Amino acid sequence: AYFVQNLYLNQTNICRVKCKFCAFARTEKEDGAYLYSPSQLVEDAVAQYEKSHFTEIHMVGGEAPNIDFSYYVDIIRSLKAALPDVHLKCFTASEIHHMTTLSGLSHAEVLCELKSVGLGSLPGGGAEIFADRVRRLIAPGKENSSNWFHTHRTAHELDIPTHCTLLYGHVETYEERVDHLLRLRELQDETGGFLAFIPLAFHPENTVFEQRGWTFSAGSDDLKMIAVSRLLLDNIPNIKAYWIMMGMPMASIALHCGANDVQGTVVREQIFHAAGAATETEQRVEELVRYVREAGRVPVQRDTLYNQVRRFS
């Protein structure tokens, strides 16, 4: 069972889209809104690297309307120059699509430019649920699912590996979950570019769904989601039990239900915690190793591309 030593960064929480499931986004004039410069992000990342020597930066953020595409290019270029050995897994498909709107470039041109300055892979966020019915209800201002697929297909064609996700436990049906998984499986058959699938349980706290009576998904549903994902997505090599969402004890149980990855050290996760996640914001390597061992698995520290960094006997 795998884990990675990584750092989470969020370049901004200012977002043009007000998704109903999101407790992270702010408008420019709201209290708590921020937009970090490339130099601020580098300063933060270098300071953290001196403490933990992570191998991956996972960075996503809001879609700030009043910035240029050059802002994103400068972030990647600056981080890569400062930390050349660190893999940069940055920007959701929705953010990439936003960059095409800002720049007038195509998805391929945006991705090529980012790759040329150091982008290594894409995370899987922004997928939510692909069903149009659901997207109209939970994210009416976000582009439709065809843009998510176009971005990931284009990335795969450019030899940029990506991840994929599913957000469940809100207004979707089981049929819509299965449709989502089948569509991921179909693209993976076509391109082979997905490294891992991460099912994400919806956290309703601090969202409009909490006001309407939604509660957290049951642990049994989380484990069923892991199991069905592993059975159905036989062509995606890795299934992650995202401990930030379910906690480490449940993530270790998920290793018996089809998961083979517990994500990583995840320093300073903010998006799920803004929606009420009560888990820690960081796990030490020693704790990840202990949980994986106690689950009866062999802990393997990996890099983003699933190359072995260290195997714990």
XYZ file of C-alpha atoms in Angstrom:
313
model
C 0.000 0.000 0.000
C 1.383 3.338 -1.102
C 1.741 6.843 0.260
C 3.582 9.960 -0.926
C 5.354 12.712 0.956
C 3.649 15.827 -0.350
C 2.731 19.437 0.326
C -0.659 20.994 -0.419
C -0.738 24.581 -1.670
C -3.688 26.761 -2.673
C -2.702 29.778 -4.738
C -6.049 31.529 -4.216
C -9.493 30.998 -2.766
C -11.011 33.722 -4.967
C -13.339 32.035 -7.434
C -15.674 33.124 -10.215
C -17.855 30.028 -9.591
C -19.912 29.648 -6.438
C -20.427 25.874 -6.366
C -23.061 24.947 -3.822
C -20.932 22.138 -2.376
C -17.910 24.403 -1.764
C -17.077 26.100 1.539
C -13.608 27.173 0.382
C -14.288 29.798 -2.303
C -14.529 33.544 -1.692
C -15.281 36.572 -3.826
C -12.569 39.220 -4.134
C -14.190 41.483 -1.533
C -15.117 38.825 1.024
C -13.278 38.526 4.317
C -10.582 35.911 4.130
C -10.036 36.179 0.375
C -6.411 35.749 -0.718
C -4.288 35.578 -3.867
C -0.671 34.558 -3.300
C 2.075 35.721 -5.620
C 4.511 33.216 -7.153
C 7.257 34.474 -4.841
C 5.055 33.953 -1.761
C 4.253 30.399 -2.838
C 7.931 29.665 -3.450
C 8.920 31.088 -0.069
C 6.327 28.920 1.658
C 7.217 25.770 -0.295
C 10.970 26.146 0.257
C 10.461 26.662 3.997
C 8.334 23.508 4.176
C 10.818 21.558 2.043
C 13.587 22.279 4.524
C 11.465 20.509 7.145
C 10.183 17.470 5.256
C 11.839 17.073 1.812
C 8.553 16.182 0.117
C 8.614 14.827 -3.440
C 5.306 16.343 -4.637
C 3.469 19.651 -4.535
C -0.297 19.290 -4.977
C -1.728 22.700 -5.801
C -5.277 23.681 -6.709
C -7.286 26.816 -6.063
C -10.145 29.058 -7.035
C -10.690 30.557 -10.482
C -9.884 34.203 -9.853
C -11.424 36.264 -12.654
C -9.013 39.220 -12.747
C -5.643 37.598 -13.344
C -3.661 36.647 -16.448
C -2.581 33.228 -17.694
C 0.992 34.403 -17.117
C 0.280 34.231 -13.363
C -0.086 30.439 -13.568
C 2.949 30.070 -15.807
C 5.043 32.131 -13.400
C 3.917 29.967 -10.458
C 5.019 26.737 -12.135
C 8.264 28.229 -13.472
C 9.162 29.703 -10.079
C 8.398 26.561 -8.098
C 10.340 24.376 -10.535
C 13.357 26.683 -10.422
C 13.345 26.688 -6.622
C 12.622 22.953 -6.183
C 13.763 21.200 -9.372
C 13.452 17.672 -7.947
C 9.853 18.118 -6.734
C 7.000 16.910 -8.960
C 4.373 19.595 -9.583
C 0.848 18.150 -9.643
C -1.158 21.308 -10.167
C -4.480 22.721 -11.379
C -7.780 20.943 -11.920
C -9.363 20.559 -15.343
C -11.724 23.384 -14.407
C -8.754 25.651 -13.688
C -7.126 24.674 -16.997
C -10.366 25.538 -18.776
C -10.412 28.874 -16.927
C -6.894 29.548 -18.241
C -8.104 29.034 -21.814
C -10.768 31.687 -21.176
C -8.223 34.098 -19.718
C -5.694 33.605 -22.494
C -7.671 32.759 -25.622
C -5.425 29.720 -26.064
C -6.608 26.160 -26.626
C -6.460 23.511 -23.892
C -3.484 21.921 -25.661
C -1.637 25.237 -25.873
C -2.225 25.977 -22.188
C -1.048 22.524 -21.147
C 2.007 22.658 -23.420
C 3.028 26.016 -21.970
C 2.642 24.775 -18.398
C 4.480 21.533 -19.166
C 7.352 23.431 -20.755
C 8.016 25.308 -17.490
C 7.681 22.320 -15.163
C 4.122 20.993 -14.767
C 4.304 17.251 -14.123
C 0.708 16.042 -13.826
C -2.863 17.104 -13.136
C -4.970 16.265 -10.071
C -8.473 14.904 -10.652
C -10.588 17.646 -9.115
C -13.491 19.348 -10.832
C -15.039 16.073 -11.978
C -17.733 16.164 -9.249
C -20.438 13.981 -10.898
C -20.579 13.964 -14.686
C -24.393 13.759 -14.873
C -25.764 17.029 -16.271
C -28.769 16.870 -13.929
C -26.508 16.896 -10.879
C -24.140 19.547 -12.180
C -27.047 21.915 -12.783
C -28.032 21.513 -9.132
C -24.672 21.641 -7.348
C -22.477 23.711 -9.689
C -24.682 25.663 -12.103
C -21.891 28.097 -12.977
C -19.309 25.446 -13.819
C -18.660 24.149 -17.338
C -20.166 20.812 -18.341
C -18.383 17.492 -18.039
C -17.221 17.447 -21.670
C -14.613 20.083 -20.776
C -13.250 17.884 -17.982
C -12.880 14.980 -20.410
C -11.394 17.160 -23.122
C -8.774 18.522 -20.701
C -7.737 15.104 -19.419
C -7.756 13.495 -22.870
C -5.587 16.337 -24.167
C -3.213 16.006 -21.207
C -2.843 12.272 -21.868
C -2.104 12.958 -25.540
C 0.676 15.314 -24.381
C 2.117 12.635 -22.036
C 0.904 14.470 -18.945
C -0.514 11.848 -16.558
C -3.585 12.757 -14.535
C -5.794 11.570 -11.694
C -9.567 11.228 -11.568
C -12.175 11.692 -8.856
C -15.855 11.355 -8.011
C -17.681 13.479 -5.435
C -20.489 11.449 -3.885
C -23.049 11.692 -1.109
C -25.015 14.789 -2.178
C -27.889 14.705 -4.704
C -26.630 12.015 -7.076
C -28.200 8.582 -7.551
C -26.382 5.246 -7.570
C -27.021 5.093 -11.318
C -25.248 8.435 -11.766
C -22.286 7.205 -9.733
C -22.002 4.127 -11.954
C -22.322 6.208 -15.121
C -19.467 8.381 -13.834
C -17.245 5.348 -13.226
C -18.036 3.835 -16.613
C -17.113 7.062 -18.382
C -13.780 7.171 -16.547
C -13.166 3.543 -17.473
C -13.917 4.311 -21.129
C -11.389 7.178 -21.269
C -8.783 5.031 -19.527
C -9.310 2.307 -22.159
C -8.703 4.981 -24.798
C -5.646 6.741 -23.332
C -4.267 4.854 -20.316
C -3.364 8.204 -18.770
C -4.975 7.964 -15.326
C -2.605 7.113 -12.482
C -5.221 6.737 -9.770
C -8.890 7.177 -8.886
C -9.960 8.974 -5.703
C -13.589 8.753 -4.495
C -14.375 11.803 -2.361
C -17.228 11.885 0.136
C -19.162 15.150 0.201
C -18.696 17.226 3.363
C -21.783 19.442 3.838
C -20.667 21.601 6.759
C -20.546 25.347 5.975
C -22.383 24.832 2.666
C -26.007 25.382 1.665
C -26.511 21.627 1.907
C -25.931 21.711 5.657
C -28.787 24.219 5.947
C -31.006 21.780 4.049
C -30.290 18.869 6.372
C -27.481 16.995 4.643
C -25.144 15.014 6.888
C -21.818 13.263 6.365
C -21.879 9.941 4.515
C -21.738 6.786 6.622
C -18.441 4.921 6.814
C -20.139 1.879 5.310
C -21.010 3.908 2.211
C -17.401 5.091 1.921
C -16.145 1.508 2.010
C -18.758 0.385 -0.539
C -17.646 3.218 -2.831
C -14.026 2.055 -2.567
C -14.991 -1.552 -3.249
C -17.217 -0.839 -6.249
C -14.564 1.485 -7.679
C -11.893 -1.190 -7.421
C -14.118 -3.816 -9.068
C -15.322 -1.598 -11.886
C -12.177 0.404 -12.661
C -10.000 -2.613 -13.361
C -7.968 -0.593 -15.875
C -6.943 2.168 -13.419
C -4.036 0.792 -11.390
C -4.522 2.604 -8.085
C -7.480 3.450 -5.837
C -6.875 5.992 -3.086
C -8.469 5.976 0.345
C -8.275 9.713 1.012
C -7.581 9.882 4.733
C -8.312 13.638 4.887
C -11.908 12.775 4.007
C -12.388 9.557 5.983
C -9.697 9.606 8.680
C -6.741 7.257 8.971
C -8.521 4.455 10.882
C -11.179 4.195 8.151
C -8.553 4.569 5.419
C -6.682 1.588 6.844
C -9.902 -0.458 6.755
C -10.387 0.653 3.145
C -7.114 -1.145 2.320
C -9.130 -4.351 2.869
C -11.896 -3.129 0.533
C -9.907 -2.409 -2.618
C -7.784 0.653 -1.897
C -4.009 0.374 -2.246
C -3.022 3.984 -1.483
C -3.658 6.222 1.539
C -2.558 9.421 -0.251
C 0.231 11.081 1.717
C 1.486 13.451 4.359
C -0.801 16.181 2.926
C 0.595 19.164 4.794
C -2.045 21.885 5.370
C -5.087 20.664 3.449
C -7.700 23.460 3.384
C -10.557 22.633 1.013
C -12.130 19.689 2.855
C -11.419 21.315 6.214
C -13.307 24.418 5.121
C -16.265 22.074 4.667
C -15.973 20.643 8.149
C -13.449 17.806 7.912
C -12.428 16.991 11.469
C -9.314 15.016 10.561
C -5.777 16.298 10.962
C -4.300 18.509 8.255
C -1.068 16.491 8.166
C 0.183 12.964 8.794
C 3.782 12.135 9.604
C 5.479 9.395 7.612
C 5.839 7.307 10.765
C 2.081 7.389 11.351
C 1.264 6.442 7.756
C 3.669 3.515 8.005
C 2.102 2.393 11.290
C -1.464 2.461 9.974
C -0.553 0.613 6.783
C 1.415 -2.013 8.709
C -1.428 -2.537 11.183
C -3.742 -3.106 8.222
C -1.526 -6.026 7.217
C -0.008 -4.307 4.189
C 3.594 -3.468 3.315
C 4.066 0.327 3.413
C 5.764 1.767 0.322
C 6.638 5.434 0.016
C 6.212 6.390 -3.652
C 6.671 9.375 -5.875
C 3.790 10.875 -7.880
C 4.302 8.422 -10.752
C 4.271 5.415 -8.389
C 7.997 4.779 -8.513
C 9.189 3.311 -5.229
C 11.093 5.740 -3.011
C 11.332 3.593 0.116
C 9.920 0.226 1.101
C 9.286 -0.445 4.783
C 9.720 -4.075 5.778
